[in-house]
mmCIF file of C-alpha atoms and ligand atoms in Angstrom:
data_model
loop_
_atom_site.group_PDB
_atom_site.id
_atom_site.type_symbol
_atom_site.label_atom_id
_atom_site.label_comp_id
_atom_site.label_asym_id
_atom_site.label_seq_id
_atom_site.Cartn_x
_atom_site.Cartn_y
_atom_site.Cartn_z
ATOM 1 C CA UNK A 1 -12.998 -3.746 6.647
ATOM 2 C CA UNK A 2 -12.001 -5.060 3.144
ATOM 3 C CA UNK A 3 -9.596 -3.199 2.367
ATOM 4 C CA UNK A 4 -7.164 -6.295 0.871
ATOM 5 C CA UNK A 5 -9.340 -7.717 -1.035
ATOM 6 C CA UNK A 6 -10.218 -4.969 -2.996
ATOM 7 C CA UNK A 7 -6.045 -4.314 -4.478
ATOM 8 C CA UNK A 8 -5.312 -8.301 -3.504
ATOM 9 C CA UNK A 9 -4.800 -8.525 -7.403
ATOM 10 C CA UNK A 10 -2.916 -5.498 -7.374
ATOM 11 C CA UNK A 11 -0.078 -6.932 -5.906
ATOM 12 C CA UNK A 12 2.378 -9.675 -6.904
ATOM 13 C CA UNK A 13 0.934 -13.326 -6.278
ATOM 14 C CA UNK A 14 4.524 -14.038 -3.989
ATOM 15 C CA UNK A 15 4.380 -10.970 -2.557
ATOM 16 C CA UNK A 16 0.678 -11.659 -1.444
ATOM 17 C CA UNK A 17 1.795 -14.945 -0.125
ATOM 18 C CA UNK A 18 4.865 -14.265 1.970
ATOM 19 C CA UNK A 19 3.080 -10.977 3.308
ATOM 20 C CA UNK A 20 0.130 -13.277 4.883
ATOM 21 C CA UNK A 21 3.032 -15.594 6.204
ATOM 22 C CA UNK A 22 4.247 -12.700 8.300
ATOM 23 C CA UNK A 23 0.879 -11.826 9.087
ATOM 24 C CA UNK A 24 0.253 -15.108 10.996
ATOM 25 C CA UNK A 25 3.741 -15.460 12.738
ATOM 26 C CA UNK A 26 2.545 -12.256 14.039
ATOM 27 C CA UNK A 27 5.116 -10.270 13.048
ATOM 28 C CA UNK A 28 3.401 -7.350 12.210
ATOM 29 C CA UNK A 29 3.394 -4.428 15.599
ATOM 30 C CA UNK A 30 1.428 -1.478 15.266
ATOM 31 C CA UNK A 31 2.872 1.637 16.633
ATOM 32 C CA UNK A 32 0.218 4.257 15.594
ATOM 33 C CA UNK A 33 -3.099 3.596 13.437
ATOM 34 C CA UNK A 34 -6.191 5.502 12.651
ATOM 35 C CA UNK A 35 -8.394 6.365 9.848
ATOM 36 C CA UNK A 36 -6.144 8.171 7.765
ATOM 37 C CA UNK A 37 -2.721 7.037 8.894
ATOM 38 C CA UNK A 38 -0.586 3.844 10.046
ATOM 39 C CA UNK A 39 3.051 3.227 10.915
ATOM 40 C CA UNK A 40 3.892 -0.517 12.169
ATOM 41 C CA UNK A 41 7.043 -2.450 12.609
ATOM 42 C CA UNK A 42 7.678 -6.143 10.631
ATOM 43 C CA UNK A 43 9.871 -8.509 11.890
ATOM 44 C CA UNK A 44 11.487 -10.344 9.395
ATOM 45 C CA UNK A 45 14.789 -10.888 10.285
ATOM 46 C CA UNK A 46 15.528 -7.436 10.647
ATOM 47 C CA UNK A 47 12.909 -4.662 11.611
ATOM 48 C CA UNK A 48 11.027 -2.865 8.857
ATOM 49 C CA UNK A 49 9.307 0.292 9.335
ATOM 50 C CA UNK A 50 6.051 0.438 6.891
ATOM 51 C CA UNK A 51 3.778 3.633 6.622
ATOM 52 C CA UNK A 52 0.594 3.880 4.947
ATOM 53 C CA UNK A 53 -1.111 7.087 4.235
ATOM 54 C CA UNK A 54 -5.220 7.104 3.078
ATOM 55 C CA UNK A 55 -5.727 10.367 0.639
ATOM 56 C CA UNK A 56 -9.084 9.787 -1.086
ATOM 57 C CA UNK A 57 -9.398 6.308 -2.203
ATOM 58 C CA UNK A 58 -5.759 5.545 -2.815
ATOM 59 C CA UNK A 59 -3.112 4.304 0.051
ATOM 60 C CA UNK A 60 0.012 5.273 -0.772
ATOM 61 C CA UNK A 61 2.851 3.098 1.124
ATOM 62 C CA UNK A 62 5.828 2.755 1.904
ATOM 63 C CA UNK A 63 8.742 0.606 3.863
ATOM 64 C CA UNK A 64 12.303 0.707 5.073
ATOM 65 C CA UNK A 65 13.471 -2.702 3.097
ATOM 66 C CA UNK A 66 15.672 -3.125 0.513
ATOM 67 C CA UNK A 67 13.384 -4.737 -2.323
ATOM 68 C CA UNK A 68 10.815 -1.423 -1.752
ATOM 69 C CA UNK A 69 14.175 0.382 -1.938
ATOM 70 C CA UNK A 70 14.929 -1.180 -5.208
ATOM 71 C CA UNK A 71 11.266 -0.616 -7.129
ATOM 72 C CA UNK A 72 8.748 1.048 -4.765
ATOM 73 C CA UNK A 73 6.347 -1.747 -5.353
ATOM 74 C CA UNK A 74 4.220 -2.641 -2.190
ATOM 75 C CA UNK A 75 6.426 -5.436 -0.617
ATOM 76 C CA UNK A 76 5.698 -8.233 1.474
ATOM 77 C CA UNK A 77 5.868 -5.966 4.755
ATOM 78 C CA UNK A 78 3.346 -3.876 3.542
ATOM 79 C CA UNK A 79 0.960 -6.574 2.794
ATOM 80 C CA UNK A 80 1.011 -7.885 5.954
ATOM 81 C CA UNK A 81 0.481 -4.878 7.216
ATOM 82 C CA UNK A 82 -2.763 -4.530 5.296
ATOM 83 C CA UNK A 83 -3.605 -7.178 6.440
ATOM 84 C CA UNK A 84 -3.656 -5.943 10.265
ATOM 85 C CA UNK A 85 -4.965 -2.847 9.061
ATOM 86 C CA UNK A 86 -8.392 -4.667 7.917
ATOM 87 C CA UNK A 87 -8.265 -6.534 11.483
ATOM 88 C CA UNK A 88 -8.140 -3.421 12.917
ATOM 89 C CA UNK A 89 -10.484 -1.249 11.019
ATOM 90 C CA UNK A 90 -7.616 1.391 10.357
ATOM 91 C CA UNK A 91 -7.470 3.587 7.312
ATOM 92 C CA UNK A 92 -11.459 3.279 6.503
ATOM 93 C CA UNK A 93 -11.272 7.117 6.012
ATOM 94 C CA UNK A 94 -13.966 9.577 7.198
ATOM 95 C CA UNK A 95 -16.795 8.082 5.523
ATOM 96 C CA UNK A 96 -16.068 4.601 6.781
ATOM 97 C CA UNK A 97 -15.227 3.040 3.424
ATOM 98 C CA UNK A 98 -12.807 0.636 2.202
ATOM 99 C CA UNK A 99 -9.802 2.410 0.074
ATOM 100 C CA UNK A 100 -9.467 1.255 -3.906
ATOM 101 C CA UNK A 101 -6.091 1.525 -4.689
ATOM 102 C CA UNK A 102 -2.402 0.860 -3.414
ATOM 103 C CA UNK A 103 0.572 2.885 -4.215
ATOM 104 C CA UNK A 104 4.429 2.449 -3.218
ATOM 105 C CA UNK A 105 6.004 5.705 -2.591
ATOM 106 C CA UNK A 106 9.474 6.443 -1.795
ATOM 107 C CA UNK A 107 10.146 9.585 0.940
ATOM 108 C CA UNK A 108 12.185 11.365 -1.633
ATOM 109 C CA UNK A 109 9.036 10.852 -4.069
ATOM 110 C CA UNK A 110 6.692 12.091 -0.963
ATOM 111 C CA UNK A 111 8.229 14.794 -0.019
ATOM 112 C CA UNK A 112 8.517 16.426 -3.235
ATOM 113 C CA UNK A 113 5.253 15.746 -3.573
ATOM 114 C CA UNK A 114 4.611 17.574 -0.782
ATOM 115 C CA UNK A 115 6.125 20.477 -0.483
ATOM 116 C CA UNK A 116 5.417 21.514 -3.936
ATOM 117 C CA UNK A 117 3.286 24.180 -3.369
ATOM 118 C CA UNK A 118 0.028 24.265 -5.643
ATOM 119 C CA UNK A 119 -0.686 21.475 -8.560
ATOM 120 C CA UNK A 120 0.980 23.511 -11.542
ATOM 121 C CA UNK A 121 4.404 23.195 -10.482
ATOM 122 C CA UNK A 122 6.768 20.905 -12.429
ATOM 123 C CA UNK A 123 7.555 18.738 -9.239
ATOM 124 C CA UNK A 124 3.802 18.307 -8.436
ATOM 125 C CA UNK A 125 2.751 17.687 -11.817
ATOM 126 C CA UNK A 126 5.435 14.784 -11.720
ATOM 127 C CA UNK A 127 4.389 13.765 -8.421
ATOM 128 C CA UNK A 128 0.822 13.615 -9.584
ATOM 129 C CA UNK A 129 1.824 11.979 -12.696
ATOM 130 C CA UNK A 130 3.983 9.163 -11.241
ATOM 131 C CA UNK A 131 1.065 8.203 -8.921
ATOM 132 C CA UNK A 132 -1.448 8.585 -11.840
ATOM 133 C CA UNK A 133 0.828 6.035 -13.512
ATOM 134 C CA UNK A 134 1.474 3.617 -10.997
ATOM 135 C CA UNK A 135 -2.361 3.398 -10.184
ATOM 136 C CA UNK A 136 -2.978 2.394 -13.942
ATOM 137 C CA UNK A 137 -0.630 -0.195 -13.411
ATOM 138 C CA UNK A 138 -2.103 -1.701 -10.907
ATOM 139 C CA UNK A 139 -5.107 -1.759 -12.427
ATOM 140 C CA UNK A 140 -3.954 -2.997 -15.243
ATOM 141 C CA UNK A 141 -2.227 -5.970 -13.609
ATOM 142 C CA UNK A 142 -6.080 -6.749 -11.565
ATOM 143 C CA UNK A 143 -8.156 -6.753 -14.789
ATOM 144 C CA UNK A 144 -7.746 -10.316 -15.624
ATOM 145 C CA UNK A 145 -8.791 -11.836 -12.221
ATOM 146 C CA UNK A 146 -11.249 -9.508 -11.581
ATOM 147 C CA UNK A 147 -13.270 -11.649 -14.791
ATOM 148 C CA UNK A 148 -12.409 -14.710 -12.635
ATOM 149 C CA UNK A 149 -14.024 -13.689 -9.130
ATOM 150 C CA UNK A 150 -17.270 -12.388 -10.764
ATOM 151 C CA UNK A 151 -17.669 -15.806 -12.665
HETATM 152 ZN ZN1 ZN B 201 9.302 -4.151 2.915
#
């Protein structure tokens, strides 16, 4: 039920900000959640479409906006949809747990991903490596202010 603060750090500080902003003009709309799987709709200014997808303990996300477009870093649309998702108990998984990690996906990314058929071909190796990487940035990003909250 946690699920944000656990990868808060993991996202930009601005991003973090303007996502909650969203999140209490109520402009995120859920169109389909469980524990494995959401799809909502963001109003901000225009409609954004964000999915989030729960494989293990990593989310990997994604959103129809032109800054995800741009670097496929979680955006602001995708952090306030977290942050209905943890209102709403969605994407705890089938042991009931919180996930650990956020990734931003694009389709094209996903779909090769996908339909790569076994782990040693080229396109899932780079699939797998291109997540691998972008959870070790993450990480890397949260290890100073996870120092600061233990205290
Ligand atoms: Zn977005």
């Amino acid at each position: 039920m946690a699920f944000h603060t656990h990868i808060a750090k993991q996202v930009a500080g601005n991003i973090e900000y303007q996502g909650r902003r969203l999140y209490y003009r109520n402009a995120v709309k859920i169109l389909a959640g469980d524990e494995a799987d959401v799809q909502a709709q963001v109003k901000d200014g225009a409609l954004h479409t964000v999915d989030l997808y729960r494989n293990q303990n990593t989310v990997t996300a994604k959103c129809t906006c032109n800054a995800f477009a741009r670097n496929s870093e979680p955006c602001k649309h995708i952090w306030a949809t977290i942050l209905v998702v943890d209102a709403k108990g969605f994407l705890q998984g089938k042991d009931n747990s919180d996930p650990r990690h956020l990734v931003g996906i694009k389709d094209e990314e996903l779909e090769a991903g996908l339909t790569a058929s076994g782990a040693s071909t080229p396109v899932a190796q780079e699939y797998t490596r291109l997540i691998r990487e972008r959870i070790v940035q993450l990480q890397r990003i949260a290890e100073p202010s996870r120092e600061q909250a233990v205290k």
